[in-house]
Coordinates of C-alpha atoms and ligand atoms in Angstrom, one line a residue:
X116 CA 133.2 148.8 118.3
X117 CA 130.9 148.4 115.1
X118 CA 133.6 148.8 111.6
X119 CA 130.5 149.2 109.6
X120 CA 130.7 146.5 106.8
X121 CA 134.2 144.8 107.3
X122 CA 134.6 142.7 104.0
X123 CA 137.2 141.1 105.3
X124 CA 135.5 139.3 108.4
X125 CA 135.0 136.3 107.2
X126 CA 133.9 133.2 109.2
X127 CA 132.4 129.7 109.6
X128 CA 130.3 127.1 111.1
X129 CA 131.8 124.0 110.4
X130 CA 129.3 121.0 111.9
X131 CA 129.9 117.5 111.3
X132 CA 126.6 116.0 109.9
X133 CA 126.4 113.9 112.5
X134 CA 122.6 113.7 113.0
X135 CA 121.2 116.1 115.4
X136 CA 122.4 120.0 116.5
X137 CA 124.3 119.7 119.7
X138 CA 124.0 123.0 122.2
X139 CA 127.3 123.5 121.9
X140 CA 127.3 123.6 117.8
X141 CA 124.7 126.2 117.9
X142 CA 126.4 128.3 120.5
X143 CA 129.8 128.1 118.0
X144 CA 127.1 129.2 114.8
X145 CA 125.5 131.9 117.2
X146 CA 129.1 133.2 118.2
X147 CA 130.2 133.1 114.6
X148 CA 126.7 134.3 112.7
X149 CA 127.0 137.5 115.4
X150 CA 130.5 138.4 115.1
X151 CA 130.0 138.4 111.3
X152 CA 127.0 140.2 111.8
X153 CA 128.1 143.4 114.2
X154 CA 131.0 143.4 111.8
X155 CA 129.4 143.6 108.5
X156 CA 131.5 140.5 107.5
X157 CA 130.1 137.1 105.5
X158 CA 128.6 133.7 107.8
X159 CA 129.4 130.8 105.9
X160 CA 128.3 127.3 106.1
X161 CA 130.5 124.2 105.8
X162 CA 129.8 120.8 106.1
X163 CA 132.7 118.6 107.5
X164 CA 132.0 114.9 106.1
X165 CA 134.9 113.6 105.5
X166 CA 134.7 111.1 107.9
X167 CA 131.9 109.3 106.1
X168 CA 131.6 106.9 108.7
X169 CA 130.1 109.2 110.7
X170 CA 127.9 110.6 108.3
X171 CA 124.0 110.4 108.9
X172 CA 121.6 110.3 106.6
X173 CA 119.0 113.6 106.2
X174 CA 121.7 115.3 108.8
X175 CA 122.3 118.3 106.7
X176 CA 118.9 119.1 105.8
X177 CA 118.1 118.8 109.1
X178 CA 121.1 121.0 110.2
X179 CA 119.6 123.5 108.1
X180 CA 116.1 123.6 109.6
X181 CA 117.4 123.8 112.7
X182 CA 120.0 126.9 112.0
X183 CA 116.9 128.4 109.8
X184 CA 114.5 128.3 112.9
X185 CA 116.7 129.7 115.1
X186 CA 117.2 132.9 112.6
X187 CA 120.9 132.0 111.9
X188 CA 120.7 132.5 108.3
X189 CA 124.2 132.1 106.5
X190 CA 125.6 134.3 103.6
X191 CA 127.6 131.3 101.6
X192 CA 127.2 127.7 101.9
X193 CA 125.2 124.7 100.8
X194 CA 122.3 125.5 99.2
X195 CA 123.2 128.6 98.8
X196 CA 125.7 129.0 96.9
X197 CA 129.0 131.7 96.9
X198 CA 132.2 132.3 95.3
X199 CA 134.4 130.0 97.5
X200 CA 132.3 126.4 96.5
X201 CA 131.3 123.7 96.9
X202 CA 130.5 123.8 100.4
X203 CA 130.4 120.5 101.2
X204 CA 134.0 118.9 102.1
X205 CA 133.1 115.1 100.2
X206 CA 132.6 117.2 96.9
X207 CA 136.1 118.9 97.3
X208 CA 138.5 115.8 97.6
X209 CA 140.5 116.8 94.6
X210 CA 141.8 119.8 96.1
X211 CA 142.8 118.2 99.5
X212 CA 144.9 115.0 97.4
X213 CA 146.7 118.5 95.4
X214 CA 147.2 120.0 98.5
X215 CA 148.5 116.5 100.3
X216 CA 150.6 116.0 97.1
X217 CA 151.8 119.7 97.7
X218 CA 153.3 118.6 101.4
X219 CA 155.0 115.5 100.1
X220 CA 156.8 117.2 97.2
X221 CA 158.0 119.8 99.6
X222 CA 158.5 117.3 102.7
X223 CA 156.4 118.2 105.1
X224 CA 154.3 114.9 105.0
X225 CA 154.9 111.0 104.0
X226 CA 153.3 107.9 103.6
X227 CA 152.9 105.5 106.1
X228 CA 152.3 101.8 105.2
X229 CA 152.1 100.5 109.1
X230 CA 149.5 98.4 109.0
X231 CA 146.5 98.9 111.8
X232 CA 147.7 95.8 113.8
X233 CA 151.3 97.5 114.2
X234 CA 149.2 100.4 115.2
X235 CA 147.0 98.7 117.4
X236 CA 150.1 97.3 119.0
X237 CA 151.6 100.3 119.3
X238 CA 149.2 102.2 121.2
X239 CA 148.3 99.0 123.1
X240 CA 152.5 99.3 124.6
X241 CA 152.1 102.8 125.0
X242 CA 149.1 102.4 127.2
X243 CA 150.7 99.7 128.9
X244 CA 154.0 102.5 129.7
X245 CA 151.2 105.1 130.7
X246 CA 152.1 107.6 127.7
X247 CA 149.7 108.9 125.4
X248 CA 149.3 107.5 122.0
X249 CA 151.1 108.3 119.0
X250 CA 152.8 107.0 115.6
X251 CA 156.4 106.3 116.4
X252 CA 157.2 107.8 113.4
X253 CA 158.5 104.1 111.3
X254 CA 157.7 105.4 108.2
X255 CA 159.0 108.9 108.5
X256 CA 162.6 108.1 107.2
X257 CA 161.5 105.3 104.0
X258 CA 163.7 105.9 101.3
X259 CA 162.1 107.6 98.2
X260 CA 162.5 103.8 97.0
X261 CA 161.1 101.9 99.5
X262 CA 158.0 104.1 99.5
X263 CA 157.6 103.8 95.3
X264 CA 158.2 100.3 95.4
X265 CA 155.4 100.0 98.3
X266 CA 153.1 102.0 96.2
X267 CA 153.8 100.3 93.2
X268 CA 152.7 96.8 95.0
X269 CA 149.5 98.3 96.6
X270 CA 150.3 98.4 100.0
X271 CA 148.0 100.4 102.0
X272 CA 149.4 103.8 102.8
X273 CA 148.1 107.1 104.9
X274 CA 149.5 110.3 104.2
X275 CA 151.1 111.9 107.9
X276 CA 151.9 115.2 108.5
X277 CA 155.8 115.1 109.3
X278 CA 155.5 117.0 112.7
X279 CA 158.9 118.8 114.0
X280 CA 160.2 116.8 117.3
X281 CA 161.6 120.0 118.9
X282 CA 160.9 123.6 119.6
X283 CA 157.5 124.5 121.1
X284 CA 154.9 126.2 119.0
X285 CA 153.5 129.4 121.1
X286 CA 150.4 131.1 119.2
X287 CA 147.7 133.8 120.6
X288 CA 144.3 132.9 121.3
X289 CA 141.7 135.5 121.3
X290 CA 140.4 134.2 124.5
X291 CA 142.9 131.9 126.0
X292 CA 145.7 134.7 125.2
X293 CA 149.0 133.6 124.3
X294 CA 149.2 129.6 124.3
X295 CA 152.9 127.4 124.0
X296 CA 152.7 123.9 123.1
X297 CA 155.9 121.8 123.6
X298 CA 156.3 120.4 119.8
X299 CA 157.1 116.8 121.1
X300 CA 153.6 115.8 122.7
X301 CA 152.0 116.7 118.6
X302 CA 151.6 113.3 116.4
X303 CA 152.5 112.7 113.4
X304 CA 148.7 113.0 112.0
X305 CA 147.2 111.5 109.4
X306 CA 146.1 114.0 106.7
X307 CA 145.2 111.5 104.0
X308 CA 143.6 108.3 105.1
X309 CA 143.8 104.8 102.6
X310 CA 140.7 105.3 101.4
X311 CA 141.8 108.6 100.0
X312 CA 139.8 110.9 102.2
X313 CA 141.5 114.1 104.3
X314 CA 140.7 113.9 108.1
X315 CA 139.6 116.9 109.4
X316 CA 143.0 118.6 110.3
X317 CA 143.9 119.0 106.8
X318 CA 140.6 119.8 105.2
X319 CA 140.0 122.3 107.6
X320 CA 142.9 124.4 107.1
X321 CA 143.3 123.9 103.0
X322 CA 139.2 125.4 103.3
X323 CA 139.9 128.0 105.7
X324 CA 142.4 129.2 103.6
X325 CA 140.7 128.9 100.2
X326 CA 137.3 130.2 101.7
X327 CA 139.5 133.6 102.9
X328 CA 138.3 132.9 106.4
X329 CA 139.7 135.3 108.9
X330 CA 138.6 134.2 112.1
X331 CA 138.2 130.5 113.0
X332 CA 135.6 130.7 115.7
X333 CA 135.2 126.9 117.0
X334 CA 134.8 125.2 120.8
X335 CA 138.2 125.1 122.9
X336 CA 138.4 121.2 122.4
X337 CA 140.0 121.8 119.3
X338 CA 142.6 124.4 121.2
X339 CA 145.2 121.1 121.0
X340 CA 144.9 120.8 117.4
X341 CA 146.3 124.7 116.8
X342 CA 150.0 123.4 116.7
X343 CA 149.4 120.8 113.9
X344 CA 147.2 123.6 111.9
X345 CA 149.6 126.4 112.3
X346 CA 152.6 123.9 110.9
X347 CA 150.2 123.4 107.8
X348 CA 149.5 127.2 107.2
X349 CA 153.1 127.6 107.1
X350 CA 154.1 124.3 105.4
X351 CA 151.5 126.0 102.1
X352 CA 153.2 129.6 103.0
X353 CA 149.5 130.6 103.7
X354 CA 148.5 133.3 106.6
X355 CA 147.4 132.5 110.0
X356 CA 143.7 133.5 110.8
X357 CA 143.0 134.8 114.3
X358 CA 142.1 132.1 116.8
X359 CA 138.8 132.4 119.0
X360 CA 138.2 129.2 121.3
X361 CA 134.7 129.5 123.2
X362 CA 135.0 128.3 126.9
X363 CA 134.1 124.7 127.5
X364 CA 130.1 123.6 128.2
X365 CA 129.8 122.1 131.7
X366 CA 127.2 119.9 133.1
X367 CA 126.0 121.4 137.2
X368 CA 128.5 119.1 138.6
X369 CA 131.3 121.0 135.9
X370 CA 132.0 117.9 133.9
X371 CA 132.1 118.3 130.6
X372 CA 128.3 118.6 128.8
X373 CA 126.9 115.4 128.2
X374 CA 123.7 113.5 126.7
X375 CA 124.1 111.6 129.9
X376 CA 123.1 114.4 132.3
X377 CA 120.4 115.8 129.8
X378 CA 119.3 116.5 126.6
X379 CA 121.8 118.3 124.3
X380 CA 120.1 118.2 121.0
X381 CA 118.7 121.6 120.1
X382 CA 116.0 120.0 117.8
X383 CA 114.6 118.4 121.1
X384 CA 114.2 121.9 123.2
X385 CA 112.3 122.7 119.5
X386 CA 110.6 119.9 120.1
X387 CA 109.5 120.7 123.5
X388 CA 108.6 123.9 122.5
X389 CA 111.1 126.0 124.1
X390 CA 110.6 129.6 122.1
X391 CA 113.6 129.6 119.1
X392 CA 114.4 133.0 120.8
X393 CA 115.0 131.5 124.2
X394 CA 117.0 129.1 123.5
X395 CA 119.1 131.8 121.4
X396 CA 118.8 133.9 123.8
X397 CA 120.4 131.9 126.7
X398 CA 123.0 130.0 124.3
X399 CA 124.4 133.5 123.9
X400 CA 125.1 134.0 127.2
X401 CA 127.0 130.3 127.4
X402 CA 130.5 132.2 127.8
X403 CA 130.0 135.9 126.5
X404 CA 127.8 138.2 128.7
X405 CA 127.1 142.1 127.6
X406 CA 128.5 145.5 128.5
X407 CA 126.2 145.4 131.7
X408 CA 124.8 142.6 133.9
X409 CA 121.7 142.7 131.3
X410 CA 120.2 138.8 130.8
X411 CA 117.3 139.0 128.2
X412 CA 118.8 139.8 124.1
X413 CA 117.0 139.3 121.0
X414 CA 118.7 138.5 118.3
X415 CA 118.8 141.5 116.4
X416 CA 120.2 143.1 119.8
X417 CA 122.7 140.5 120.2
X418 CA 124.3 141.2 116.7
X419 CA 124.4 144.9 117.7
X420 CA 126.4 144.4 121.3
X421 CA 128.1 141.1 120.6
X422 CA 132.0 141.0 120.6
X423 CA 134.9 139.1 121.1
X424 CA 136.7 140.4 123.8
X425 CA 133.6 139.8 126.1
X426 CA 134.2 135.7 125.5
X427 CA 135.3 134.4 129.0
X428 CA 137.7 132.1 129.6
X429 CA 136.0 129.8 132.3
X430 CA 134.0 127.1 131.3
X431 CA 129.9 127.4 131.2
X432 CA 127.6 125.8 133.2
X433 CA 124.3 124.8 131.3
X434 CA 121.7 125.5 133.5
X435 CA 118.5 124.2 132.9
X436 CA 116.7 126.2 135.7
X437 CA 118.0 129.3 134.1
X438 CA 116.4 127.9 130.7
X439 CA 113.2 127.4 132.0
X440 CA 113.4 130.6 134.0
X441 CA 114.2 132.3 130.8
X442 CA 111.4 130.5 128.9
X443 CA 108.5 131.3 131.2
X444 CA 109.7 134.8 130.8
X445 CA 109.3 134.9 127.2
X446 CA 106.5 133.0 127.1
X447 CA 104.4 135.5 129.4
X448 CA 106.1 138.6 127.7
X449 CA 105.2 137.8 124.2
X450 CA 101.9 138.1 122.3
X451 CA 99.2 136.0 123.1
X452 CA 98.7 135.3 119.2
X453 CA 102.3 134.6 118.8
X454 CA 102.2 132.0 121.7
X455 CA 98.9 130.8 120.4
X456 CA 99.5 130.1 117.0
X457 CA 102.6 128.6 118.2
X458 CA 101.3 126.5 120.6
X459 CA 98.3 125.1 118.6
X460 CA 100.4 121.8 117.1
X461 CA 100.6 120.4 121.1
X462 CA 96.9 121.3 121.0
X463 CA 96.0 119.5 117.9
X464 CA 98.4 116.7 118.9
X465 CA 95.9 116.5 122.1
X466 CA 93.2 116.3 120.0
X467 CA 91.8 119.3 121.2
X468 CA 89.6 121.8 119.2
X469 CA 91.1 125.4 119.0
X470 CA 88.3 126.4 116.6
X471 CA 86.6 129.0 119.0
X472 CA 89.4 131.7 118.5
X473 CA 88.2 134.3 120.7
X474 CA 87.8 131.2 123.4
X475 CA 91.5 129.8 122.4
X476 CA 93.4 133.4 122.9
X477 CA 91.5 133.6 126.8
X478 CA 92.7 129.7 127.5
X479 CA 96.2 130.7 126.4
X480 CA 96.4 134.0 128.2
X481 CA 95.6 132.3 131.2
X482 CA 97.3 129.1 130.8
X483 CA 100.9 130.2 129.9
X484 CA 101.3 132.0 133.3
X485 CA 102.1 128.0 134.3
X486 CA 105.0 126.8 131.9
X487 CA 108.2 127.6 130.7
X488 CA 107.5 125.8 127.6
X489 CA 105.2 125.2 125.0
X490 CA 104.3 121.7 125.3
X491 CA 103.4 122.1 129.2
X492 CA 100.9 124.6 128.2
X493 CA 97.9 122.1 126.9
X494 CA 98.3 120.8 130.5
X495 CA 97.0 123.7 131.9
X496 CA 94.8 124.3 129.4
X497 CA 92.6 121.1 128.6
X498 CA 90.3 121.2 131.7
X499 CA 88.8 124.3 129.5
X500 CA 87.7 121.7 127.0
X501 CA 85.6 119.0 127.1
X502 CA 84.6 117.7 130.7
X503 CA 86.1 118.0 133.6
X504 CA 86.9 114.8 135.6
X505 CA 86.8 114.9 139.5
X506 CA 88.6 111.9 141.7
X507 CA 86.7 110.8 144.0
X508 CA 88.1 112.9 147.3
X509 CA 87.0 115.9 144.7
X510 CA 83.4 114.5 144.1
X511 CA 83.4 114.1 148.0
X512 CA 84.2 117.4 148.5
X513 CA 81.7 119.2 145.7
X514 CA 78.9 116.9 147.3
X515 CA 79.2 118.4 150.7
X516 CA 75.8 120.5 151.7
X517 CA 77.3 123.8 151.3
X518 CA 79.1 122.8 147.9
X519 CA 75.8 121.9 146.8
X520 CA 74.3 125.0 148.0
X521 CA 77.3 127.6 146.3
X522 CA 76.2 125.9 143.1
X523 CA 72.5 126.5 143.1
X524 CA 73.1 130.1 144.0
X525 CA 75.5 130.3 140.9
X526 CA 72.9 128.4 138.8
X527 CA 70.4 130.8 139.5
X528 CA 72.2 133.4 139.3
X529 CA 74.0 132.8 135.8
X530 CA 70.7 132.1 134.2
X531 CA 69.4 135.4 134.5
X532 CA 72.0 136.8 131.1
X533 CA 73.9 135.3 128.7
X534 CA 76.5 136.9 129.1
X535 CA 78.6 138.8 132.3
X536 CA 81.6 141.3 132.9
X537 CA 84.0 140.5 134.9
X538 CA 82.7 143.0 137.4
X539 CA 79.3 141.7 137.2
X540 CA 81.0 138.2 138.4
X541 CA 82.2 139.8 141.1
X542 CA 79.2 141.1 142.6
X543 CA 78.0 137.9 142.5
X544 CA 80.3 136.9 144.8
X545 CA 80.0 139.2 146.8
X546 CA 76.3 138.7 147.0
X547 CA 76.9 134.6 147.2
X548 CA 79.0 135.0 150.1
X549 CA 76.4 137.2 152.1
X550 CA 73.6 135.1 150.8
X551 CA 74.9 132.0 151.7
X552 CA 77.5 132.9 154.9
X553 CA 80.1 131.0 153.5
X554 CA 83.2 132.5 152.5
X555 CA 87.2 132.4 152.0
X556 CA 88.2 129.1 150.6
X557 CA 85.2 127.4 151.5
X558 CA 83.7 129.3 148.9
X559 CA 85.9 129.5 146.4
X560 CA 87.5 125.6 146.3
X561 CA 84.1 124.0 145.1
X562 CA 83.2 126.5 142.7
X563 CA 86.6 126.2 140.9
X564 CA 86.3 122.5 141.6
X565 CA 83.3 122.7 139.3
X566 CA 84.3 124.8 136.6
X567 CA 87.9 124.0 136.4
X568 CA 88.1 120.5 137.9
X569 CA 91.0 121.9 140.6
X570 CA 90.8 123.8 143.8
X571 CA 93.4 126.4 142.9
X572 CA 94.3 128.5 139.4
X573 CA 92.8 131.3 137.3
X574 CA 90.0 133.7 139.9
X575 CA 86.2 132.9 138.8
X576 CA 85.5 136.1 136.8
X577 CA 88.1 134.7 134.3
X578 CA 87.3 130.8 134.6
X579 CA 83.4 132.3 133.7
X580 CA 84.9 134.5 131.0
X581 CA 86.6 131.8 129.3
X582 CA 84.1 129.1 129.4
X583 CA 80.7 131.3 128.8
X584 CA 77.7 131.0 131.3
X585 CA 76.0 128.2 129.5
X586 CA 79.4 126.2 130.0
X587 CA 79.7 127.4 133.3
X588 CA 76.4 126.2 134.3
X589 CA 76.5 123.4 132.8
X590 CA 79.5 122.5 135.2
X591 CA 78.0 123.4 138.1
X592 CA 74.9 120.9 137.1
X593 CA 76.9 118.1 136.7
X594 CA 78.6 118.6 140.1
X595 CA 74.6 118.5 141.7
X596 CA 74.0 115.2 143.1
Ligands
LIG826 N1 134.0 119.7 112.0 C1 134.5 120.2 113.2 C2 133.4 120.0 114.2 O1 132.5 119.3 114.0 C3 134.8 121.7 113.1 C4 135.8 122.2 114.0 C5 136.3 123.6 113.5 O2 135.5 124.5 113.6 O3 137.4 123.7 113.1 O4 133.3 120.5 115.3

């Protein structure tokens, strides 16, 4: 159901600048730029760096680039501007030490001045007892006292969320439906760090809330961090926005996506020359599929059919096949120009001359019926360039008597116009085969071996085409011994 122009949809990508675009980052922009679209809501942008440490250099301008090429153009963030600024988390520190100052006064946080040997200790014991790690909650009962005097001598302090010990939490989901979390297994988190940053947890919900967002759209690894956010929105007395976890990403084997099992940077399928609308194209269907059994989406179709409710549940496999499948398809189904002028980087990178146009559009036509990418196609595309090379069980073969005789008849023949039809070729083969009784692949192998430097691909009437008859017989010549 389209509500034309909901105001009130309101939703985020929240990346880490981390350095590249994972897969799985652009499938939670995709999921959120087409929810906001098909409900005339607002896509917003918001860069997560509070954990500087993790922070890389040139990361957000990249980020950027790489949600511009694939068409996932955002309404408010960096850049860009909007009412609900800055978009950038290390420019709004202020705000999370008022709102961290807000918790203490009203006790739902304290300091903690354990130092990160105690820590360390701590978690090293609980490993030790086979329990997962978590503060032991020392510092929760300080005296007002204790924790001014501490202050006042400089002791290193994080601010921790003061986490209830009983009761469960139970919250709905969106796609995991309703969801109950036993309050004991949450830690105490930290919210402020010593060097005066927020983590994530409460950055993330102070901005959620302040930016009016009204669905937090995010990957299901941060399902286990619901309890801890929900205690905050009610700790500030703020509302809850509706909760949408997308399904895991799953290697073939159905472990968790990994760099280890392939590439998971969507600059490098970019890079590769995987069409921008593939790749959206089969992110989208990463966990959502459409009304029907339907495969192949545009984007501007996506944001008309996508919804929520059509999110599964189970995990998705990447499938690389499926990619590549998908690929090739586009590849063949879109225009030659398009794939042309989009190709012509790998060409130039090959140092090979597209400056013949008309020549370059016939290569391409013929050449992209091979790859599923762009970078394949200069591989099948090169032997119409410059000379072709024959190994030496290929020279053997184009030397043979009747090679040698196919070639004459085609020099002969070519000389007689500049230029031939298609049809015109195909006389001639006709007329070569009952001129020189040889036929089948004994006639065809060395004459493709001559003008194309392989026994199989494109038929001779287009390998003639493409070259020109001067080229053509120029091939054949060299084959002559
Ligand atoms: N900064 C978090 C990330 O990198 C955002 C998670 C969220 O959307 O809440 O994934």
């Amino acid at each position: 159901m389209t509500i034309a122009g909901n105001k009130d949809v309101r939703v985020r990508f929240a990346p880490s600048p981390t350095g590249y675009l994972h897969v799985g980052g652009l499938r939670t922009a995709l999921f959120n730029y087409l929810f906001a679209r098909q409900q005339g809501g607002t896509f917003i942008l918001r860069i997560e760096d509070t954990d500087q440490k993790r922070c890389v250099e040139g990361a957000l301008d990249n980020l950027i680039s790489t949600l511009n090429r694939e068409g996932l153009h955002y309404d408010e963030g960096p850049e860009k501007g909007g009412d609900y600024g800055p978009y950038i988390q290390s420019e709004r520190t202020e705000i999370y030490r008022k709102q961290a100052e807000e918790l203490l006064a009203k006790g739902h946080a304290y300091h903690c001045f354990c130092s990160e040997e105690r820590l360390e200790e701590l978690r090293e014991m609980q490993r030790r007892l086979r329990k997962p790690p978590m503060y032991d909650g020392k510092c929760r009962t300080l005296s007002s006292e204790e924790v001014s005097r501490n202050l006042h001598d400089g002791i290193p302090s994080v601010i921790r969320l003061k986490y209830p010990k009983e009761g469960r939490v139970v919250f709905d989901d969106v796609v995991r439906g309703r969801v109950a979390v036993e309050n004991d297994i949450i830690d105490d988190q930290v919210l402020i760090k010593s060097d005066g940053f927020p983590t994530y947890h409460l950055a993330n919900v102070v901005d959620d809330h302040l930016m009016k967002i009204s669905h937090v759209i995010r990957g299901e690894e941060w399902l286990s961090s619901v309890p801890k956010h929900i205690y905050l929105y009610q700790a500030f007395g703020w509302e809850l926005p509706v909760f949408v976890h997308l399904p895991l990403l799953l290697n073939p084997d159905r472990s968790k996506l990994s760099k280890r099992q392939g590439d998971v940077a969507v600059e490098s399928y970019l890079e590769k020359g995987y069409l921008p609308e593939v790749i959206i194209n089969f992110i989208a269907l990463l966990g959502w599929h459409g009304p029907d059994d339907r495969e192949l989406y545009t984007l501007e179709e996506l944001e008309k059919v996508f919804t929520l409710d059509r999110i599964n549940k189970a995990g998705a496999v990447f499938d690389i096949e499926k990619l590549n499948w998908m690929g090739g398809i586009y590849i063949r189904k879109s225009d030659v120009a398009y794939i042309a002028d989009r190709a012509k980087p790998y060409f130039e990178a090959a140092g090979i001359d597209t400056g013949d146009r008309e020549k370059y559009l016939k290569v391409i036509a013929v050449a992209r019926e091979y790859v599923f990418c762009l970078s394949r196609i200069v591989d099948h595309a090169r032997m119409f360039y410059g000379d072709v090379d024959l190994t030496d069980e290929q020279t053997k073969l184009a030397g043979e008597e009747s090679a040698q005789r196919i070639y004459a008849f085609w020099m002969e023949a070519l000389k007689k116009r500049k230029t031939w039809t298609k049809d015109e070729v195909n006389e001639l083969i006709q007329q070569g085969i009952a001129t020189l009784g040889v036929k089948g692949k004994n006639f065809y192998f060395p004459l493709r071996l001559a003008l194309f430097g392989n026994t199989h691909g494109p038929d001779i009437p287009t390998l003639i085409d493409i070259l020109g008859t001067d080229e053509a017989i120029r091939r054949m010549e060299a084959c002559i011994v």
